[in-house]
Amino acid sequence: MSRLVMKFGGTSVADLERIRRVARLVAAEVATGKQVAVVVSAMSGKTNELVAWTDGAGRAAAGLPESDDEYDAVVASGEQVTAGLLAMTLRNMGHKARSFLGWQVPILTDEAHGRARIEEIPPENLEECFANGEIAVIAGFQGVTPNRRITTLGRGGSDTSAVAIAAAVKGDCDIYTDVDGVYTTDPRIESKARRLAKISYEEMLEMASLGAKVLQTRSVEMAMAHRVPVRVLSSFVEPGEAPGQGTIVCDEEEIMEKRIVSGVAYSRDEAKITLLGLPDHPGVSSQIFGRLAEANVNVDMIVQSRARSADTANMEFTVGKRDATRAVEIVQAAQKEIGFEAVAVNEDVAKVSVIGVGMRSHAGVAQSMFQALAEKNINIQVISTSEIKISVLIDAAYTELAVRALHAVYGLDQL
Ligand code: ADP
Ligand code: ASP
Ligand code: MG
């Protein structure tokens, strides 16, 4: 018997009417003879509200870690409500269903509260549920540590719960959301964005990690590692209605038509830190980035240039916005030792990226990007590249203009 994990995001379970529609979509899959597990997010807006409450209660006050076990106990609660409500609704429709919290599955994680990693999901409890003909309705986003403390998997983490459960029970994974697939760019900022029928795991991984929040990055990593077939679909349809084809995330070999660029992503979550007047000798970068690494600050883009006066250099790098203040404090604390003249931070920046496996075999992709931005008078502050992506850091005010210009220049409007 085939198995399916269906995941419904926050807008898909935002109220009781939508939960009833979700129940109808689940029932339609059960009617085809599949064993079904459902993963739900909290109602949209709920997790933000819970996070704000933890702020109000003094989270991250002097000396406390930003996310700890009590933070997770609070913010995981939104998913408990929707799992119970959906199981109840399915029962009212005459189905056998039960809810599972993370610890009841169990979804075993490490102890990194607020961004825990799933380590194992013993499948026995879900197997028993399937054997009894029950639909398992699982609270996404949460897990449990070996010490039986609740953890959460980072924002957007229900996607990862769903893929991990699909890997554990050897099923397919359908991610239902408020758009009918993965688009060439965020359809909210470019109305000409096109749905991609298929996207490779690798491209999806870059799209997600460069800002396209339609799938959480870790969910794509996990799908890729365990070869879980993933589809992204809209939940805003009734069973029986033309469901739309969604987007299939699959191996590159399964995609016939290779594009040079598949998508454009953006992120406003970066801050740029500038160090002026650094001594220009070996070991300086290691001193700076060693300290940041020790403090668990992730550095993304880096550029260094020789200053006009001899023997000094300037350096710019980016970190996540939430780490910016801490990163500045860390380098400032070592100013004497490292020996730079000044440090500045700029939070009004955005990273815009183009992604495509076809870049591997095509020259001139970066040049088209730089030219398109120049024609719009958009200044590039930092550039970084990999085999299948090019990212630029620009003034945040031009994010949308840049995304639209790049979408057009690579012909994505016409797919
Ligand atoms: P859910 O609550 O279902 O998890 P999310 O809000 O996390 O949904 O993700 C869906 C949103 O992702 C869409 O509404 C869309 O605005 C955004 N998005 C960003 N980039 C893309 C893209 N390339 N394709 C589709 N959606 C995207
Ligand atoms: N509810 C959580 C969040 O808002 C997890 C999720 O929706 O995937 O981040
Ligand atoms: Mg999401």
CSV table of C-alpha atoms and ligand atoms in Angstrom, one decimal:
chain,number,residue,atom,x,y,z
A,1,MET,CA,0.0,0.0,0.0
A,2,SER,CA,1.5,3.4,-0.9
A,3,ARG,CA,2.1,6.0,1.7
A,4,LEU,CA,1.7,9.7,1.6
A,5,VAL,CA,2.7,12.5,3.9
A,6,MET,CA,0.6,15.7,3.3
A,7,LYS,CA,1.8,18.9,4.9
A,8,PHE,CA,-0.4,22.0,5.3
A,9,GLY,CA,1.2,25.4,6.1
A,10,GLY,CA,-0.2,28.2,8.3
A,11,THR,CA,-2.5,29.9,5.7
A,12,SER,CA,-3.9,26.5,4.8
A,13,VAL,CA,-5.1,25.9,8.4
A,14,ALA,CA,-5.8,29.5,9.3
A,15,ASP,CA,-9.4,29.0,10.4
A,16,LEU,CA,-12.0,26.2,10.9
A,17,GLU,CA,-13.3,26.5,7.4
A,18,ARG,CA,-9.9,26.0,5.9
A,19,ILE,CA,-9.2,23.1,8.3
A,20,ARG,CA,-12.5,21.5,7.0
A,21,ARG,CA,-11.2,21.9,3.4
A,22,VAL,CA,-7.9,20.3,4.5
A,23,ALA,CA,-9.8,17.4,5.9
A,24,ARG,CA,-11.6,17.0,2.6
A,25,LEU,CA,-8.3,16.9,0.7
A,26,VAL,CA,-6.9,14.3,3.2
A,27,ALA,CA,-10.1,12.2,2.9
A,28,ALA,CA,-9.8,12.2,-0.9
A,29,GLU,CA,-6.3,10.7,-0.7
A,30,VAL,CA,-7.4,8.1,1.9
A,31,ALA,CA,-10.2,7.2,-0.5
A,32,THR,CA,-7.7,6.2,-3.1
A,33,GLY,CA,-6.4,3.6,-0.7
A,34,LYS,CA,-3.2,5.3,0.6
A,35,GLN,CA,-2.0,5.3,4.1
A,36,VAL,CA,-1.8,8.9,5.0
A,37,ALA,CA,0.1,11.0,7.6
A,38,VAL,CA,-0.7,14.7,7.8
A,39,VAL,CA,1.7,17.3,9.2
A,40,VAL,CA,0.3,20.7,10.2
A,41,SER,CA,1.7,24.1,10.9
A,42,ALA,CA,0.2,26.5,13.5
A,43,MET,CA,-2.6,28.9,12.2
A,44,SER,CA,-0.9,31.7,10.2
A,45,GLY,CA,0.3,34.5,12.5
A,46,LYS,CA,0.2,32.3,15.6
A,47,THR,CA,3.9,31.5,15.8
A,48,ASN,CA,4.8,35.2,15.5
A,49,GLU,CA,2.4,35.9,18.3
A,50,LEU,CA,3.9,33.2,20.5
A,51,VAL,CA,7.4,34.5,19.8
A,52,ALA,CA,6.3,38.0,20.7
A,53,TRP,CA,5.0,36.7,24.1
A,54,THR,CA,8.4,35.1,24.8
A,55,ASP,CA,10.0,38.5,24.0
A,56,GLY,CA,7.5,40.1,26.4
A,57,ALA,CA,8.4,37.6,29.1
A,58,GLY,CA,12.1,38.7,28.9
A,59,ARG,CA,13.6,36.1,26.4
A,60,ALA,CA,17.1,36.9,25.5
A,61,ALA,CA,17.3,39.4,28.4
A,62,ALA,CA,20.8,40.0,29.6
A,63,GLY,CA,22.8,36.8,29.8
A,64,LEU,CA,20.0,34.5,28.6
A,65,PRO,CA,20.3,32.5,25.4
A,66,GLU,CA,18.0,33.7,22.6
A,67,SER,CA,16.1,30.4,22.3
A,68,ASP,CA,16.0,27.9,25.1
A,69,ASP,CA,13.8,25.0,26.2
A,70,GLU,CA,11.1,27.3,27.6
A,71,TYR,CA,11.1,29.4,24.4
A,72,ASP,CA,10.4,26.1,22.5
A,73,ALA,CA,7.8,25.0,25.1
A,74,VAL,CA,5.9,28.2,24.2
A,75,VAL,CA,6.3,28.5,20.4
A,76,ALA,CA,5.6,24.8,19.7
A,77,SER,CA,2.1,25.2,21.1
A,78,GLY,CA,0.5,26.6,18.0
A,79,GLU,CA,0.9,23.3,16.2
A,80,GLN,CA,-0.8,21.4,19.0
A,81,VAL,CA,-4.0,23.3,18.4
A,82,THR,CA,-4.2,22.6,14.6
A,83,ALA,CA,-3.2,19.0,15.0
A,84,GLY,CA,-6.0,18.4,17.5
A,85,LEU,CA,-8.6,20.4,15.5
A,86,LEU,CA,-7.8,18.5,12.2
A,87,ALA,CA,-7.9,15.1,13.9
A,88,MET,CA,-11.3,16.1,15.4
A,89,THR,CA,-12.6,17.3,12.1
A,90,LEU,CA,-11.6,14.1,10.4
A,91,ARG,CA,-13.3,12.0,13.1
A,92,ASN,CA,-16.5,14.1,12.6
A,93,MET,CA,-16.4,13.1,8.9
A,94,GLY,CA,-16.3,9.4,10.0
A,95,HIS,CA,-12.6,8.7,9.6
A,96,LYS,CA,-10.3,7.1,12.2
A,97,ALA,CA,-7.7,9.8,13.1
A,98,ARG,CA,-5.5,10.8,16.0
A,99,SER,CA,-3.1,13.7,16.7
A,100,PHE,CA,0.5,13.2,17.6
A,101,LEU,CA,2.8,15.8,19.2
A,102,GLY,CA,6.5,15.6,18.4
A,103,TRP,CA,7.3,13.6,21.5
A,104,GLN,CA,4.5,11.1,20.8
A,105,VAL,CA,5.8,10.2,17.3
A,106,PRO,CA,8.6,10.5,18.6
A,107,ILE,CA,10.6,13.1,16.5
A,108,LEU,CA,14.0,12.8,18.2
A,109,THR,CA,16.2,15.9,17.9
A,110,ASP,CA,19.5,17.3,19.2
A,111,GLU,CA,19.4,20.0,21.9
A,112,ALA,CA,19.9,23.1,19.8
A,113,HIS,CA,16.7,24.9,21.0
A,114,GLY,CA,15.1,27.1,18.4
A,115,ARG,CA,16.9,25.4,15.5
A,116,ALA,CA,17.1,21.7,16.5
A,117,ARG,CA,18.0,19.1,14.0
A,118,ILE,CA,16.1,15.9,13.6
A,119,GLU,CA,18.3,12.9,14.5
A,120,GLU,CA,15.8,10.0,14.2
A,121,ILE,CA,12.2,9.1,13.9
A,122,PRO,CA,11.5,5.6,15.0
A,123,PRO,CA,8.6,4.6,12.7
A,124,GLU,CA,6.9,2.0,15.0
A,125,ASN,CA,4.1,4.3,16.4
A,126,LEU,CA,3.2,5.6,13.0
A,127,GLU,CA,3.3,2.0,11.6
A,128,GLU,CA,0.8,1.0,14.3
A,129,CYS,CA,-1.4,3.9,13.5
A,130,PHE,CA,-1.4,2.9,9.8
A,131,ALA,CA,-2.1,-0.8,10.7
A,132,ASN,CA,-5.2,0.3,12.6
A,133,GLY,CA,-6.4,2.2,9.6
A,134,GLU,CA,-6.0,5.6,11.4
A,135,ILE,CA,-4.9,8.9,9.8
A,136,ALA,CA,-1.9,10.2,11.8
A,137,VAL,CA,-2.2,14.0,12.3
A,138,ILE,CA,1.2,15.3,13.4
A,139,ALA,CA,2.1,18.7,14.9
A,140,GLY,CA,4.9,20.0,12.7
A,141,PHE,CA,7.9,22.2,13.7
A,142,GLN,CA,8.5,20.3,17.0
A,143,GLY,CA,10.6,17.5,18.4
A,144,VAL,CA,11.9,16.2,21.7
A,145,THR,CA,15.5,15.9,23.1
A,146,PRO,CA,17.0,12.8,24.7
A,147,ASN,CA,16.2,14.6,28.0
A,148,ARG,CA,12.6,14.8,27.0
A,149,ARG,CA,12.5,18.6,26.5
A,150,ILE,CA,10.5,20.1,23.6
A,151,THR,CA,12.5,21.5,20.7
A,152,THR,CA,11.5,23.5,17.6
A,153,LEU,CA,13.2,23.1,14.2
A,154,GLY,CA,13.6,26.8,13.2
A,155,ARG,CA,11.0,29.0,11.5
A,156,GLY,CA,9.3,27.3,8.6
A,157,GLY,CA,10.3,23.9,10.2
A,158,SER,CA,7.0,22.0,9.5
A,159,ASP,CA,8.3,21.4,6.0
A,160,THR,CA,11.3,19.6,7.5
A,161,SER,CA,9.0,17.6,9.9
A,162,ALA,CA,7.0,16.4,6.8
A,163,VAL,CA,10.0,15.4,4.7
A,164,ALA,CA,11.6,13.6,7.7
A,165,ILE,CA,8.4,11.7,8.4
A,166,ALA,CA,8.1,10.7,4.7
A,167,ALA,CA,11.7,9.5,4.9
A,168,ALA,CA,10.9,7.5,8.1
A,169,VAL,CA,7.8,5.8,6.7
A,170,LYS,CA,9.1,5.5,3.2
A,171,GLY,CA,6.3,7.6,1.6
A,172,ASP,CA,6.0,10.5,-0.8
A,173,CYS,CA,5.6,14.1,0.5
A,174,ASP,CA,3.1,16.6,-0.7
A,175,ILE,CA,3.6,20.2,0.6
A,176,TYR,CA,0.4,22.1,0.4
A,177,THR,CA,0.7,25.9,0.7
A,178,ASP,CA,-0.9,29.1,-0.5
A,179,VAL,CA,0.8,29.1,-4.0
A,180,ASP,CA,0.3,26.3,-6.5
A,181,GLY,CA,4.0,25.4,-6.8
A,182,VAL,CA,7.5,26.7,-6.9
A,183,TYR,CA,7.7,29.8,-9.1
A,184,THR,CA,10.6,31.4,-11.0
A,185,THR,CA,10.6,34.0,-8.3
A,186,ASP,CA,8.3,35.0,-5.4
A,187,PRO,CA,4.9,35.6,-7.1
A,188,ARG,CA,4.2,38.2,-4.5
A,189,ILE,CA,6.7,40.6,-5.9
A,190,GLU,CA,6.7,39.7,-9.6
A,191,SER,CA,3.3,39.0,-11.1
A,192,LYS,CA,5.0,37.6,-14.2
A,193,ALA,CA,6.6,34.8,-12.2
A,194,ARG,CA,5.9,31.3,-13.7
A,195,ARG,CA,5.3,28.0,-12.0
A,196,LEU,CA,8.1,25.5,-12.6
A,197,ALA,CA,6.7,22.0,-13.4
A,198,LYS,CA,9.9,20.5,-12.1
A,199,ILE,CA,12.9,21.7,-10.2
A,200,SER,CA,16.1,19.8,-9.2
A,201,TYR,CA,16.9,19.2,-5.5
A,202,GLU,CA,20.0,21.2,-6.0
A,203,GLU,CA,18.4,24.2,-7.5
A,204,MET,CA,15.6,24.1,-4.9
A,205,LEU,CA,18.2,24.0,-2.1
A,206,GLU,CA,19.9,27.1,-3.4
A,207,MET,CA,16.5,28.9,-4.0
A,208,ALA,CA,15.5,28.1,-0.4
A,209,SER,CA,18.7,29.0,1.2
A,210,LEU,CA,18.9,32.2,-0.8
A,211,GLY,CA,15.5,33.4,0.5
A,212,ALA,CA,12.6,31.6,-1.3
A,213,LYS,CA,10.7,30.6,1.8
A,214,VAL,CA,8.3,28.3,0.0
A,215,LEU,CA,10.3,25.4,1.4
A,216,GLN,CA,12.5,25.4,4.5
A,217,THR,CA,16.2,24.8,3.5
A,218,ARG,CA,16.6,21.8,5.8
A,219,SER,CA,13.6,20.1,4.3
A,220,VAL,CA,15.2,20.2,0.9
A,221,GLU,CA,18.5,18.9,2.3
A,222,MET,CA,16.7,16.1,3.9
A,223,ALA,CA,14.6,15.3,0.7
A,224,MET,CA,17.9,15.3,-1.3
A,225,ALA,CA,19.7,13.0,1.2
A,226,HIS,CA,16.9,10.5,1.5
A,227,ARG,CA,15.6,10.8,-2.1
A,228,VAL,CA,12.1,11.7,-0.9
A,229,PRO,CA,9.9,12.6,-3.8
A,230,VAL,CA,8.4,16.1,-2.9
A,231,ARG,CA,5.6,18.0,-4.6
A,232,VAL,CA,4.5,21.5,-3.8
A,233,LEU,CA,0.8,22.2,-4.3
A,234,SER,CA,-1.9,24.7,-3.5
A,235,SER,CA,-4.4,23.8,-0.7
A,236,PHE,CA,-6.8,26.4,-2.0
A,237,VAL,CA,-8.7,23.8,-4.1
A,238,GLU,CA,-11.5,21.4,-3.4
A,239,PRO,CA,-11.0,17.7,-3.9
A,240,GLY,CA,-12.2,16.9,-7.4
A,241,GLU,CA,-11.4,20.4,-8.7
A,242,ALA,CA,-8.6,20.5,-11.3
A,243,PRO,CA,-5.8,20.3,-8.7
A,244,GLY,CA,-3.1,22.0,-10.7
A,245,GLN,CA,0.1,20.1,-11.3
A,246,GLY,CA,2.2,21.8,-8.7
A,247,THR,CA,5.9,21.5,-8.8
A,248,ILE,CA,7.9,18.3,-8.5
A,249,VAL,CA,11.2,18.5,-6.7
A,250,CYS,CA,13.4,15.7,-8.2
A,251,ASP,CA,16.8,14.6,-9.5
A,252,GLU,CA,18.3,16.8,-12.2
A,253,GLU,CA,18.3,13.8,-14.6
A,254,GLU,CA,14.5,13.7,-14.5
A,255,ILE,CA,14.3,17.2,-16.0
A,256,MET,CA,14.3,17.1,-19.8
A,257,GLU,CA,14.5,20.7,-20.5
A,258,LYS,CA,17.5,22.3,-18.9
A,259,ARG,CA,17.4,26.0,-18.3
A,260,ILE,CA,20.4,28.3,-17.8
A,261,VAL,CA,18.6,30.1,-15.0
A,262,SER,CA,15.6,28.6,-13.2
A,263,GLY,CA,14.9,31.3,-10.7
A,264,VAL,CA,15.6,34.5,-8.9
A,265,ALA,CA,15.6,34.7,-5.1
A,266,TYR,CA,16.0,37.5,-2.6
A,267,SER,CA,16.7,38.0,1.0
A,268,ARG,CA,16.4,41.1,3.2
A,269,ASP,CA,17.8,39.2,6.1
A,270,GLU,CA,21.4,40.3,5.7
A,271,ALA,CA,23.5,43.0,7.3
A,272,LYS,CA,26.8,44.3,6.0
A,273,ILE,CA,29.7,44.9,8.3
A,274,THR,CA,32.6,47.0,7.0
A,275,LEU,CA,36.1,47.1,8.6
A,276,LEU,CA,38.3,49.9,7.5
A,277,GLY,CA,42.1,50.2,7.8
A,278,LEU,CA,43.0,46.6,8.5
A,279,PRO,CA,46.6,45.7,8.6
A,280,ASP,CA,47.4,43.9,5.3
A,281,HIS,CA,49.3,40.9,6.5
A,282,PRO,CA,48.7,37.1,6.8
A,283,GLY,CA,46.4,35.9,9.6
A,284,VAL,CA,44.1,38.9,9.8
A,285,SER,CA,41.1,37.2,8.2
A,286,SER,CA,41.6,34.2,10.4
A,287,GLN,CA,41.6,36.4,13.5
A,288,ILE,CA,38.3,38.0,12.5
A,289,PHE,CA,36.4,35.0,11.3
A,290,GLY,CA,37.8,32.7,13.9
A,291,ARG,CA,36.2,34.9,16.6
A,292,LEU,CA,32.9,35.0,14.8
A,293,ALA,CA,32.9,31.2,14.2
A,294,GLU,CA,33.6,30.6,17.9
A,295,ALA,CA,30.5,32.7,18.7
A,296,ASN,CA,28.4,30.7,16.2
A,297,VAL,CA,27.9,33.7,13.9
A,298,ASN,CA,27.5,32.6,10.3
A,299,VAL,CA,29.3,34.7,7.8
A,300,ASP,CA,27.9,34.7,4.3
A,301,MET,CA,29.5,37.0,1.6
A,302,ILE,CA,33.0,38.4,2.0
A,303,VAL,CA,35.0,40.9,0.0
A,304,GLN,CA,38.4,42.5,0.8
A,305,SER,CA,40.2,45.3,-1.0
A,306,ARG,CA,43.5,47.1,-0.7
A,307,ALA,CA,43.0,50.6,0.7
A,308,ARG,CA,44.5,53.5,-1.1
A,309,SER,CA,47.1,54.1,1.5
A,310,ALA,CA,49.7,51.4,1.5
A,311,ASP,CA,49.7,48.4,3.9
A,312,THR,CA,46.1,48.6,4.9
A,313,ALA,CA,43.0,46.8,3.6
A,314,ASN,CA,39.2,47.3,3.9
A,315,MET,CA,36.9,44.3,4.4
A,316,GLU,CA,33.2,43.9,4.0
A,317,PHE,CA,31.2,40.8,5.0
A,318,THR,CA,27.6,39.9,5.6
A,319,VAL,CA,25.8,38.2,8.5
A,320,GLY,CA,22.2,37.5,9.3
A,321,LYS,CA,20.4,40.6,10.6
A,322,ARG,CA,19.8,39.0,14.0
A,323,ASP,CA,23.5,38.4,14.5
A,324,ALA,CA,24.6,41.9,13.3
A,325,THR,CA,24.9,43.6,16.7
A,326,ARG,CA,26.7,40.7,18.3
A,327,ALA,CA,29.1,40.4,15.3
A,328,VAL,CA,30.0,44.1,15.7
A,329,GLU,CA,30.5,43.7,19.4
A,330,ILE,CA,32.8,40.7,18.8
A,331,VAL,CA,35.1,42.5,16.4
A,332,GLN,CA,35.1,45.7,18.4
A,333,ALA,CA,36.2,43.8,21.5
A,334,ALA,CA,39.3,42.7,19.5
A,335,GLN,CA,40.0,46.0,17.8
A,336,LYS,CA,43.3,46.6,19.5
A,337,GLU,CA,44.5,43.1,18.8
A,338,ILE,CA,43.4,43.0,15.2
A,339,GLY,CA,44.4,46.6,14.6
A,340,PHE,CA,41.7,48.1,12.4
A,341,GLU,CA,40.6,51.7,12.3
A,342,ALA,CA,36.8,51.7,12.2
A,343,VAL,CA,33.8,49.4,11.9
A,344,ALA,CA,30.4,50.2,10.5
A,345,VAL,CA,27.2,48.2,10.0
A,346,ASN,CA,24.5,48.7,7.3
A,347,GLU,CA,21.2,46.8,7.6
A,348,ASP,CA,19.6,48.4,4.6
A,349,VAL,CA,20.9,45.8,2.2
A,350,ALA,CA,19.4,42.9,0.3
A,351,LYS,CA,20.9,39.9,-1.4
A,352,VAL,CA,19.5,39.1,-4.8
A,353,SER,CA,20.5,35.8,-6.5
A,354,VAL,CA,20.0,34.0,-9.8
A,355,ILE,CA,20.0,30.2,-9.7
A,356,GLY,CA,20.3,27.5,-12.4
A,357,VAL,CA,22.2,24.3,-13.0
A,358,GLY,CA,22.7,25.4,-16.7
A,359,MET,CA,25.2,28.0,-15.5
A,360,ARG,CA,27.8,25.2,-15.1
A,361,SER,CA,28.1,25.0,-18.9
A,362,HIS,CA,27.3,28.5,-20.0
A,363,ALA,CA,29.5,31.5,-20.0
A,364,GLY,CA,28.3,35.1,-19.7
A,365,VAL,CA,25.5,34.5,-17.1
A,366,ALA,CA,27.1,36.8,-14.6
A,367,GLN,CA,27.7,39.5,-17.2
A,368,SER,CA,24.0,39.5,-18.1
A,369,MET,CA,23.2,40.0,-14.4
A,370,PHE,CA,25.6,42.8,-13.9
A,371,GLN,CA,24.5,44.6,-17.1
A,372,ALA,CA,20.8,44.3,-16.2
A,373,LEU,CA,21.5,45.8,-12.8
A,374,ALA,CA,23.7,48.6,-14.3
A,375,GLU,CA,20.9,49.5,-16.7
A,376,LYS,CA,18.6,50.1,-13.7
A,377,ASN,CA,21.4,52.1,-12.0
A,378,ILE,CA,21.6,49.6,-9.2
A,379,ASN,CA,25.0,49.5,-7.5
A,380,ILE,CA,26.5,46.2,-6.6
A,381,GLN,CA,28.2,46.2,-3.2
A,382,VAL,CA,29.4,42.6,-2.9
A,383,ILE,CA,29.3,39.6,-5.2
A,384,SER,CA,29.5,35.9,-4.5
A,385,THR,CA,29.2,32.9,-6.8
A,386,SER,CA,29.0,29.1,-6.7
A,387,GLU,CA,28.7,26.6,-9.5
A,388,ILE,CA,25.0,27.2,-9.9
A,389,LYS,CA,24.3,30.6,-8.4
A,390,ILE,CA,25.4,34.2,-8.5
A,391,SER,CA,24.4,36.5,-5.6
A,392,VAL,CA,24.8,40.3,-5.3
A,393,LEU,CA,24.4,42.6,-2.3
A,394,ILE,CA,22.5,45.8,-3.2
A,395,ASP,CA,20.7,48.6,-1.4
A,396,ALA,CA,17.5,47.1,0.0
A,397,ALA,CA,15.4,49.9,-1.6
A,398,TYR,CA,16.1,48.3,-5.0
A,399,THR,CA,15.2,44.7,-4.2
A,400,GLU,CA,12.0,44.5,-6.2
A,401,LEU,CA,13.4,46.4,-9.1
A,402,ALA,CA,16.4,44.1,-9.3
A,403,VAL,CA,14.3,40.9,-9.0
A,404,ARG,CA,12.0,42.1,-11.9
A,405,ALA,CA,14.9,43.1,-14.0
A,406,LEU,CA,16.7,39.8,-13.6
A,407,HIS,CA,13.5,37.9,-14.1
A,408,ALA,CA,13.1,39.5,-17.5
A,409,VAL,CA,16.8,39.4,-18.6
A,410,TYR,CA,16.9,35.6,-18.3
A,411,GLY,CA,13.6,35.1,-20.1
A,412,LEU,CA,11.8,33.8,-17.1
A,413,ASP,CA,8.7,35.9,-17.9
A,414,GLN,CA,8.2,33.8,-21.1
A,415,LEU,CA,8.7,30.3,-19.8
B,1,ADP,P1,3.3,27.9,4.4
B,1,ADP,O1,2.7,28.7,5.5
B,1,ADP,O2,2.4,27.1,3.6
B,1,ADP,O3,4.5,27.1,4.9
B,1,ADP,P2,5.1,30.0,3.4
B,1,ADP,O4,4.6,31.4,3.6
B,1,ADP,O5,6.2,29.5,4.3
B,1,ADP,O6,3.9,29.0,3.4
B,1,ADP,O7,5.7,29.8,1.9
B,1,ADP,C1,4.8,30.2,0.8
B,1,ADP,C2,5.2,31.5,0.3
B,1,ADP,O8,6.5,31.5,-0.2
B,1,ADP,C3,4.4,32.0,-0.9
B,1,ADP,O9,3.2,32.7,-0.4
B,1,ADP,C4,5.3,33.0,-1.6
B,1,ADP,O10,5.1,34.3,-1.3
B,1,ADP,C5,6.7,32.7,-1.0
B,1,ADP,N1,7.7,32.4,-2.1
B,1,ADP,C6,8.9,33.0,-2.1
B,1,ADP,N2,9.6,32.6,-3.2
B,1,ADP,C7,8.8,31.7,-3.9
B,1,ADP,C8,8.9,31.0,-5.1
B,1,ADP,N3,10.0,31.0,-5.8
B,1,ADP,N4,7.9,30.2,-5.5
B,1,ADP,C9,6.8,30.1,-4.7
B,1,ADP,N5,6.6,30.8,-3.6
B,1,ADP,C10,7.6,31.6,-3.1
B,2,ASP,N1,4.6,27.6,12.6
B,2,ASP,C1,6.1,27.6,12.4
B,2,ASP,C2,6.5,28.9,11.8
B,2,ASP,O1,5.7,29.8,11.6
B,2,ASP,C3,6.5,26.4,11.5
B,2,ASP,C4,6.0,26.4,10.1
B,2,ASP,O2,5.0,27.1,9.8
B,2,ASP,O3,6.5,25.7,9.3
B,2,ASP,O4,7.7,29.1,11.6
B,3,MG,MG,6.5,27.7,5.3
